Structure formats: C-alpha cells, structure tokens
Short mmCIF file of C-alpha atoms and ligand atoms in Angstrom, two decimals:
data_model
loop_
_atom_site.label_atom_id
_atom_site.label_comp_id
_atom_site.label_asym_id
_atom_site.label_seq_id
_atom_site.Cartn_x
_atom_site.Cartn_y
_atom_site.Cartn_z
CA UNK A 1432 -4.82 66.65 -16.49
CA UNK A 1433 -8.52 68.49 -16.37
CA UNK A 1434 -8.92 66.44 -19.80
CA UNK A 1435 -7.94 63.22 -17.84
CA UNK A 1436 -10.26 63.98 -15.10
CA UNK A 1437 -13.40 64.88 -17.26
CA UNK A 1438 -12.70 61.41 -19.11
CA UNK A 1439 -12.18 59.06 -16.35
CA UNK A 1440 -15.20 60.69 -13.90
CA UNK A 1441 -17.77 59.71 -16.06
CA UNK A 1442 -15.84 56.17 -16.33
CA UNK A 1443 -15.94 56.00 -11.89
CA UNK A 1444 -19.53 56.86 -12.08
CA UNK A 1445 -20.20 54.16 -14.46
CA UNK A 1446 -17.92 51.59 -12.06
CA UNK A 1447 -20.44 52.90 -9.22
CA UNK A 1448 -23.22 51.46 -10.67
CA UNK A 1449 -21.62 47.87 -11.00
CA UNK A 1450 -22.35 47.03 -7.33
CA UNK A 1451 -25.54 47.09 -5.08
CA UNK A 1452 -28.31 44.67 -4.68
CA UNK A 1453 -30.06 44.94 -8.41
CA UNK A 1454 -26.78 44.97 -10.13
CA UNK A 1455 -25.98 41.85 -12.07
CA UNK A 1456 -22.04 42.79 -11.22
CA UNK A 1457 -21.92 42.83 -7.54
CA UNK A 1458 -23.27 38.69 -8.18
CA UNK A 1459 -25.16 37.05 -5.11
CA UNK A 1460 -26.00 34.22 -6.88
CA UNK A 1461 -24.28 31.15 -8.97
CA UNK A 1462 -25.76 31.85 -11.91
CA UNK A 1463 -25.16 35.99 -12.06
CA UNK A 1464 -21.06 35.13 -11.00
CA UNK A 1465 -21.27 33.11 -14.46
CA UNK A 1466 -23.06 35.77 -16.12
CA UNK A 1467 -20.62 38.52 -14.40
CA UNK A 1468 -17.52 36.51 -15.50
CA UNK A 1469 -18.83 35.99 -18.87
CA UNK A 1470 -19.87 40.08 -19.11
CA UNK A 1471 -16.16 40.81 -17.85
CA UNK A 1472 -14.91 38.51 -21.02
CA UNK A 1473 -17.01 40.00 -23.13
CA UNK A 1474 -15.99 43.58 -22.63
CA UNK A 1475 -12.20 42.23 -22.61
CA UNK A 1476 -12.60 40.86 -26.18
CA UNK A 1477 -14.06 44.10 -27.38
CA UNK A 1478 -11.35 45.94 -26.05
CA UNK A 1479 -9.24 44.11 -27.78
CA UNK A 1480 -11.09 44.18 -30.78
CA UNK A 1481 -11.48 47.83 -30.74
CA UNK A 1482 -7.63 48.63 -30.02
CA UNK A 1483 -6.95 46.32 -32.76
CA UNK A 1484 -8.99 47.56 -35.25
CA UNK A 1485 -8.28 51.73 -34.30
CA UNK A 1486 -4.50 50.61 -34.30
CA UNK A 1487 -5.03 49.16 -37.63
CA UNK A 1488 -6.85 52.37 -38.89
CA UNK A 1489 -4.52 54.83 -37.48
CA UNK A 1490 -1.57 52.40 -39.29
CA UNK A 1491 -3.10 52.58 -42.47
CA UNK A 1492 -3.85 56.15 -42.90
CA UNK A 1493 -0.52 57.66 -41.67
CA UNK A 1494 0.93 55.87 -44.41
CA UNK A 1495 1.89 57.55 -47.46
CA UNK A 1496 -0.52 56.51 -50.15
CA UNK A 1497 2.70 55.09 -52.26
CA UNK A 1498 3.64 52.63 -49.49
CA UNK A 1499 0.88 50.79 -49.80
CA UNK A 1500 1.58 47.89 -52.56
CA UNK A 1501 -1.75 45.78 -53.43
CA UNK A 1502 -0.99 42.83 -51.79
CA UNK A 1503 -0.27 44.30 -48.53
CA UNK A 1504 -3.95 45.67 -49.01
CA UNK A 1505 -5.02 42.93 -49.31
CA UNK A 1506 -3.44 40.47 -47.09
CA UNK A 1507 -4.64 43.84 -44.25
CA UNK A 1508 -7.88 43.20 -45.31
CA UNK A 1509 -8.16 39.57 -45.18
CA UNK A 1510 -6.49 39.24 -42.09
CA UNK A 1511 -7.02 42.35 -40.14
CA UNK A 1512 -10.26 42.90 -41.46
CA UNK A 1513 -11.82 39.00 -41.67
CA UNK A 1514 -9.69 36.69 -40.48
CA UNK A 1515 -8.95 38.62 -36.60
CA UNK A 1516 -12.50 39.17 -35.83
CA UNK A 1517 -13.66 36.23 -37.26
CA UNK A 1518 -11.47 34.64 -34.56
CA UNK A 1519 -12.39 36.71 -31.47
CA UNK A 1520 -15.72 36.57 -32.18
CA UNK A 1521 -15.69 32.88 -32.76
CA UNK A 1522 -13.58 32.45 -29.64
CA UNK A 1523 -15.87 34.88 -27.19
CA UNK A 1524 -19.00 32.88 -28.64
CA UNK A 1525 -17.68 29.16 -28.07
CA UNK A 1526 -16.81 30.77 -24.23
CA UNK A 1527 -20.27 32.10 -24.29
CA UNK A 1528 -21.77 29.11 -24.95
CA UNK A 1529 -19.96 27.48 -23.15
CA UNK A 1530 -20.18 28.73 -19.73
CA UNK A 1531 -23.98 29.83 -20.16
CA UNK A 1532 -25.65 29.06 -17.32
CA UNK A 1533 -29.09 26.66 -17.92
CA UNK A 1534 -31.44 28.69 -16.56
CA UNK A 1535 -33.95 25.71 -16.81
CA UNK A 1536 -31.70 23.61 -13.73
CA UNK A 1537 -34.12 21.34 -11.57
CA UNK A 1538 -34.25 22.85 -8.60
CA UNK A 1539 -33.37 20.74 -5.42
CA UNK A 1540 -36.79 20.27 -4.06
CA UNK A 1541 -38.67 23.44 -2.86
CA UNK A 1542 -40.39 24.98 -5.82
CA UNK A 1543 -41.70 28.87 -5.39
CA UNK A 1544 -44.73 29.67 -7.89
CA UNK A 1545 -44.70 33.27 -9.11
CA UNK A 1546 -47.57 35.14 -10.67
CA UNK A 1547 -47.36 38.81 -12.03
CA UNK A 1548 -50.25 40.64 -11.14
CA UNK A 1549 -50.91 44.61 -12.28
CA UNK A 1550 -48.78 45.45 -10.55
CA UNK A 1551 -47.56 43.05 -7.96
CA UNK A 1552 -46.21 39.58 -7.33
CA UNK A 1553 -48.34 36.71 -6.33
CA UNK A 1554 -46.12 34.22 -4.57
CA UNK A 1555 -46.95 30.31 -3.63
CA UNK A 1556 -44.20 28.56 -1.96
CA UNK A 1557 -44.51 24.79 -2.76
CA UNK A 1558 -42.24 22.42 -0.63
CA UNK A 1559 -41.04 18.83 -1.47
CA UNK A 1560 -44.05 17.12 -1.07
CA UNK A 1561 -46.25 19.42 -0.23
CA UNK A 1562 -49.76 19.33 -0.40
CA UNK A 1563 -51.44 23.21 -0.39
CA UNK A 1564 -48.98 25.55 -0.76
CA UNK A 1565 -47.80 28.14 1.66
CA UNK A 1566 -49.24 31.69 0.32
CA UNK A 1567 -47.54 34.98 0.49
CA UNK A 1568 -47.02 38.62 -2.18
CA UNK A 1569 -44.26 40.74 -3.21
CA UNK A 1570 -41.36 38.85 -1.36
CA UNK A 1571 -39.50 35.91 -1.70
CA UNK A 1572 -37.19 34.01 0.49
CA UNK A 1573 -34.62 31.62 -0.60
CA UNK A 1574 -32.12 29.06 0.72
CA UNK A 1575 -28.17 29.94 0.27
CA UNK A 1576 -26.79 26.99 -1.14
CA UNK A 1577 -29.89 24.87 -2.52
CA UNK A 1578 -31.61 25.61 -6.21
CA UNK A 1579 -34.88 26.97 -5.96
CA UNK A 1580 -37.12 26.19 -8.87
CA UNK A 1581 -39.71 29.25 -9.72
CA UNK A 1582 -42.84 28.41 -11.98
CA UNK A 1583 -43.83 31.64 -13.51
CA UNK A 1584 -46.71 32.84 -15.30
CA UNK A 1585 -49.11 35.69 -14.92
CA UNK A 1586 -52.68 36.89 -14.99
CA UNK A 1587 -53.45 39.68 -17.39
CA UNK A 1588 -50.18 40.60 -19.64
CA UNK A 1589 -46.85 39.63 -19.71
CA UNK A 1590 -43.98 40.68 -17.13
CA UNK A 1591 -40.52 39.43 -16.46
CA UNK A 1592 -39.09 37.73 -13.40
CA UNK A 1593 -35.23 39.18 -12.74
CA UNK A 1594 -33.48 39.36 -10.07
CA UNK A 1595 -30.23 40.74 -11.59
CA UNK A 1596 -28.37 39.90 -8.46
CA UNK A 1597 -29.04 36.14 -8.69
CA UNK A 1598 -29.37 35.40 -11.96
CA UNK A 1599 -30.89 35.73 -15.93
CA UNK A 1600 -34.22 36.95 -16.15
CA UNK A 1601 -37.42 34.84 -17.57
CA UNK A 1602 -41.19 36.24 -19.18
CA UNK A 1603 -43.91 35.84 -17.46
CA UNK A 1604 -47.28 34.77 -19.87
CA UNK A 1605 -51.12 34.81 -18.99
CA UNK A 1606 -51.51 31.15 -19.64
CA UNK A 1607 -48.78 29.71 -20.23
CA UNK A 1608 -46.25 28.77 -17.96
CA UNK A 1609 -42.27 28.93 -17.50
CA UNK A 1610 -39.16 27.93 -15.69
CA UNK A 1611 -36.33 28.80 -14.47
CA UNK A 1612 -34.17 28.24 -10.98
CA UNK A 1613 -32.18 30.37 -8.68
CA UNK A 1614 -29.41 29.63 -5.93
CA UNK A 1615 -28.04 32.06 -4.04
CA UNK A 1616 -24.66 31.77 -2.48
CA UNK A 1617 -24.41 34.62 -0.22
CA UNK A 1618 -26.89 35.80 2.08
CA UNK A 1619 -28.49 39.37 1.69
CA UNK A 1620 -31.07 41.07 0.52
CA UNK A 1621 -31.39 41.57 -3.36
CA UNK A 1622 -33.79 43.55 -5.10
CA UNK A 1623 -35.81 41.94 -8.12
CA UNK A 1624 -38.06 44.50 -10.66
CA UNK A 1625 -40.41 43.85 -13.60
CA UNK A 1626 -38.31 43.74 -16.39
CA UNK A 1627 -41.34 43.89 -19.23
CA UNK A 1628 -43.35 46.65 -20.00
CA UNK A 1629 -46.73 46.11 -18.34
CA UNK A 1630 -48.70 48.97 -18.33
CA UNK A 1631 -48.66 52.58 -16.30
CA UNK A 1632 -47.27 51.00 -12.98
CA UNK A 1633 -44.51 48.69 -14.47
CA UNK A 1634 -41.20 50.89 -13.00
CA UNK A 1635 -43.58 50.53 -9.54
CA UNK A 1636 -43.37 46.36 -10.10
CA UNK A 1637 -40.55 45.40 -7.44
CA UNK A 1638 -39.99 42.71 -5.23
CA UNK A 1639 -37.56 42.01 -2.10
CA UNK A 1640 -35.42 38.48 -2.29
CA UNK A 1641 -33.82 37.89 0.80
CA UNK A 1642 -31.11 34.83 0.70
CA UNK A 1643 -31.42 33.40 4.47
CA UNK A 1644 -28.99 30.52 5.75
CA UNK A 1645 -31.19 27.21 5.42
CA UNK A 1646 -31.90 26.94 9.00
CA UNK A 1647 -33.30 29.97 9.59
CA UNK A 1648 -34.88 30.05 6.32
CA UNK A 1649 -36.90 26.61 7.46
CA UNK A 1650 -37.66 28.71 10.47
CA UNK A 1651 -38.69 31.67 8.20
CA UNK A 1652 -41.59 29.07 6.02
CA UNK A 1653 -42.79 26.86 9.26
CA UNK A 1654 -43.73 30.87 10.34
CA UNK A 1655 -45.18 31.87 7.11
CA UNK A 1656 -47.08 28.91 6.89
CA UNK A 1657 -48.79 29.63 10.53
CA UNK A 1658 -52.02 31.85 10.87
CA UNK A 1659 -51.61 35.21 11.66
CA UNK A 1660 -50.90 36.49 15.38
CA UNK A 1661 -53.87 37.76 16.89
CA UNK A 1662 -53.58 41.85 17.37
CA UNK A 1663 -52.26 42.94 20.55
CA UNK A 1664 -52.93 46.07 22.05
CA UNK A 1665 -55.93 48.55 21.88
CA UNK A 1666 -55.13 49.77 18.41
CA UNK A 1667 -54.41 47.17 16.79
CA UNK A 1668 -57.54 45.34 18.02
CA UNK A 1669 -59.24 48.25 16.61
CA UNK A 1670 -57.33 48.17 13.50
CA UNK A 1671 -58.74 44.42 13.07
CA UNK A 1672 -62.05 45.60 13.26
CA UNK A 1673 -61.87 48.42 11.06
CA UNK A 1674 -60.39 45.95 8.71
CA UNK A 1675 -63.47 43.69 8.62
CA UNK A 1676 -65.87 46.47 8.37
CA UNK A 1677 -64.58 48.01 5.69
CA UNK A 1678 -64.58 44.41 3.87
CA UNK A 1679 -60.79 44.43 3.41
CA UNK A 1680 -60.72 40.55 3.64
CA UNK A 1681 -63.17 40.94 0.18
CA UNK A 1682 -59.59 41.40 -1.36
CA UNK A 1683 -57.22 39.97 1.16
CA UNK A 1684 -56.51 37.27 2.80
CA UNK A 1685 -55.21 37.17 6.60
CA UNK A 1686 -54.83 33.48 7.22
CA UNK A 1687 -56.74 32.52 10.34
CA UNK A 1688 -59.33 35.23 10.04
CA UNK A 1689 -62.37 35.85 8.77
CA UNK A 1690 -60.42 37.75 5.56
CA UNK A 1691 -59.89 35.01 2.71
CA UNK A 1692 -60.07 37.27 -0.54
CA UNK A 1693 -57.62 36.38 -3.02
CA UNK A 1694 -57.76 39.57 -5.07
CA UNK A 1695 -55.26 41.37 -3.83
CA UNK A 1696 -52.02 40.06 -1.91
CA UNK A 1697 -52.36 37.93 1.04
CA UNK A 1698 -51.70 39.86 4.27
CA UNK A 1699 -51.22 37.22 6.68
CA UNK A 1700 -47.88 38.10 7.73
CA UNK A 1701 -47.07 41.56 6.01
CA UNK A 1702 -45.81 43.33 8.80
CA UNK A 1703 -42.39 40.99 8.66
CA UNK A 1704 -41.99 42.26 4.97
CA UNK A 1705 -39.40 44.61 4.01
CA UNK A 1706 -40.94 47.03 1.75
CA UNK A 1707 -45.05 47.50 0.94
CA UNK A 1708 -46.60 47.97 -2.52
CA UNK A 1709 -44.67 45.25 -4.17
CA UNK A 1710 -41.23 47.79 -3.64
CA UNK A 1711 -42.80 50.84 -3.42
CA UNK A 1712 -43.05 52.37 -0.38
CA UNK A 1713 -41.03 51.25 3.01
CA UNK A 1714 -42.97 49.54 6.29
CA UNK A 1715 -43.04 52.31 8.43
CA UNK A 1716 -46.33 54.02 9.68
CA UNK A 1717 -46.45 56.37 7.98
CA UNK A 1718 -46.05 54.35 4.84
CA UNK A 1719 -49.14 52.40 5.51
CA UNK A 1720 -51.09 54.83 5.97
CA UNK A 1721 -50.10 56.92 3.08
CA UNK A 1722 -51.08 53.34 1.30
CA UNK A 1723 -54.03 52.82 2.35
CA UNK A 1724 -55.30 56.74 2.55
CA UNK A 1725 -54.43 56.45 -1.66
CA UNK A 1726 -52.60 53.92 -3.35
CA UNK A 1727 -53.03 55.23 -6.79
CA UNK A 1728 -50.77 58.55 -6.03
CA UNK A 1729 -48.07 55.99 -5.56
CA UNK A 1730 -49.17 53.48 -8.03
CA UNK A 1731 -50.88 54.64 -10.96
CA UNK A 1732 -53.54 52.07 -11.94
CA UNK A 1733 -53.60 50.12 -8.68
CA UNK A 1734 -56.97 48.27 -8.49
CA UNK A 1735 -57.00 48.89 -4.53
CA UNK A 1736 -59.82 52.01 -3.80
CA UNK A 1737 -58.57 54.92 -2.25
CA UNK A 1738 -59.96 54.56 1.19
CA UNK A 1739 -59.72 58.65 2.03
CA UNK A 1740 -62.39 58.80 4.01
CA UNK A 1741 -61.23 56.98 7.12
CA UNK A 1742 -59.63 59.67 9.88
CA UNK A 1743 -55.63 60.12 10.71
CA UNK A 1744 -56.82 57.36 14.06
CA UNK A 1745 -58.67 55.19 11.49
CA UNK A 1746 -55.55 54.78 9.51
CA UNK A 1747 -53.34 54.60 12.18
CA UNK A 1748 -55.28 51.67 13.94
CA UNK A 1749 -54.76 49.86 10.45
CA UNK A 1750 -51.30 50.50 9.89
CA UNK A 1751 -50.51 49.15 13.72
CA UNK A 1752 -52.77 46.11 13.02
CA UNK A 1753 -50.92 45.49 9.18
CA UNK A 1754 -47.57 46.19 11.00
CA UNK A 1755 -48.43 43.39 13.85
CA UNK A 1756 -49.29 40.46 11.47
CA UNK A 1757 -45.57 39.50 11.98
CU1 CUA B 2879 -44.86 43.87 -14.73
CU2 CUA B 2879 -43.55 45.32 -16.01
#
C-alpha cells in the first residue's frame, strides 16, 4: 500500500499542474481545447503502445526458449514489432493532422500588433478600420467569442508569443514579421510568458491576457484609447510633476501629457493593469515603488535607470500618480 502511495503521489502532483491559467490543459481558448484533446489522444495511444509492447516482452521471455518455433518469431516480429506500431502511429498522426488547429486563421476584424522588447511586450491594438492604432505594454485584452489576429515581430532578438491557455505558440523575429490568431471562449484571466530564450531577463518576460465579454471589452478599448485622467489629489499631482522633472516622458508615453517617449512602455493607463514589469511584480504600492527605486534587482538587464535617489515621499507620490492613470 506505502508502494502504491509513493507511485501514485508523484502521479497527483503531476495532475496538479494540468490546470491554472498558463496550463495548456485547463484550455480557455478554441484552439488549446483542440490542442488539449489532441495531447489527451496522444498520451492514450502511447499507453497503448507501451502496454502492448511490455505485454509482448514479458510474453516472450517467460517462454521457454524451446517453445518458440521460427515462424512464430517471426510473424511476433512483423506484426508485433512493425506492423502494430506502424498502425498506431499512422492512426495518431492522420488524427494529428487532422484536427491541428491553423494557427494562421484570419482573425474577425480587430488585429492586436505585438512587439517583444528586452524584456517586455509592446502592444498596438489595431481595429477594423482603424486609422492610428490604440497603444498600450505588457497586457492584452481580447474578445470571448471573436478571432483576434496578432502580428508579431520584435526589436532586438527573437522571443515567442504563447499563451498556453489559448492556444499554440508563434516566434517573434527582429524584422520579419508573423501571424497567428487567438479566440478565447471563456472569460478569465490567462497568463502568457516568453517562450524563447532572450537573454538574462527572459523567465521575467510575462504578460496578462484577460478574455472580457465583447461589450465590456468595447468599453475596455474606447477607455484605452482616451488620454489619461488628470491626477487627483495632492500626491498624485505631485507625483505628475516629479514625473516630468525627472524626464520620465523621455521614455514613456502618458497620452495627453507632455510625456510622448516611446522607449519604454506607454503608461497612459497603467494603473488599470494587473501586474507591472511585463509579469513581474503586482500593482500595489509598494510594488511601484520597489520598481521604480531599482528595476534591475527584479529584472536583470532592464534598460530603465535605477532612480535610488528620490526619497520614500518621492516614490510614493509616483506610485499614487502611476496607480491613478486608470
Ligand atoms: Cu523574450 Cu524570452
């Protein structure tokens, strides 16, 4: 029974992984239920395989040696050995085909453009039609129930776009651009990483996806595509100043300011994000102001200065003014 247990704990630890919002089993999206039901196939057809080919084995060497007459070796080895797998294998790769989702569907009119920066997301949302698009970082939004196209590509070195949740995962080059679409069919929030070795920072390379209803996604854009609030409140107006005199807006861009760098990510409405850092840290206070203070002890590499020498009130008057731009 102890022998039982220490087998099949490792096995529910294993089964614990297959849910949660970066798991490619616990499927939030059309594509990933394909790719789940195609990953539960797969793993049947080895099983089989594998109890096949041990029963086999087991079989052949309890026999006595004299039992075995030549052409029972070799019609064992030409069936069980050849013929079987040739046929499971043939089988699970016509279903594999098959059922393959194409990665490269046209998406059914809004089109998000996705660049990997070191070590961040640049995001452009393009709607049907539209004209300039609607700029944002290390977040993206999507419709349940409508295909999203995403044009990727990427500045310095190549990343990769997944979203295991929602579906397969596409490179990202300097240069060189690529497609692939998403549609998520249940709303929730799904986590998306750099799936490419990019340099010192690339576990750090995360992004939120939330899947919204369309309504209240349509609300969502029309409010990412307005300026940013003006600050309210003592602190936060001081937080805007601070923000201009220390030539933040060199880097950033808070739409409807004076800040319209395009360096780093755009700010303009940050404060309704769910995490900061592209993944890396989580939107409280604290967490902007840990940022800010050093953002190399949490991201090796990042090109953002350390900006230590601003006071505990300095930082705080940021971090309220950041969490404002709603
Ligand atoms: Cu970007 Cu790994």
């Amino acid at each position: 029974m102890a022998r039982l247990t220490a087998l099949l704990l490792p096995l529910l630890l294993l089964l614990a992984g297959c849910s949660g919002r970066q798991s490619a089993l616990g499927p939030g999206g059309a594509d990933a239920q394909v790719l789940a039901v195609l990953f539960f196939v797969m793993l049947g057809g080895a099983v089989v395989l594998w109890l096949f080919m041990n029963g086999l084995f087991y079989w052949a060497t309890r026999r006595s040696p004299s039992a075995h007459s030549e052409k029972g070796s070799f019609l064992l080895i030409v069936i069980g050995g050849i013929l079987f797998p040739t046929v499971v294998l043939a089988a699970l790769l016509s279903y594999g085909l098959a059922i393959l989702p194409d990665q490269r569907a046209p998406g059914d009119g809004l089109t998000v453009a996705v660049r990997g920066e070191q070590w961040w997301w640049r995001v452009e949302y393009w709607p049907e039609g539209a004209e300039a698009p609607i700029r944002t970082a290390n977040e993206i939004r999507l419709p349940v129930g409508a295909r999203t196209e995403f044009r990727l590509d990427s500045h310095r070195v190549i990343h990769s776009f997944w979203v295991p949740a929602l579906g397969g995962k596409m490179d990202m080059f300097p240069g060189r651009e690529t497609r692939m679409s998403l549609e998520p069919v249940r709303p929730g929030l799904y986590r998306g990483q750099c799936a490419e070795f990019c340099g010192e920072s690339h576990a750090w390379m995360a992004f939120e996806v939330e899947a919204m209803e369309p309504a209240a996604f349509d609300a969502w854009l029309a409010h990412e595509a307005s300026d940013a609030r003006p600050p309210e409140g003592a602190e936060a107006q001081r937080g805007a100043a601070l923000f201009a005199a220390q030539g933040c807006g060199a880097c950033h861009a808070v739409r409807g300011t004076e800040a319209v760098g395009q360096v780093g990510p755009d700010l303009t409405h940050v404060g309704s994000r769910h995490s900061l850092g592209a993944g890396r840290l989580g939107m409280a206070q604290e967490d902007l102001m840990r940022w800010i203070r050093d953002p190399a002890a949490f991201k090796p590499g990042a090109e953002m200065p350390a900006y230590d020498h601003l006071s505990e009130a300095q930082l705080s008057d940021l971090a309220t003014y950041l969490r404002g731009l709603q």
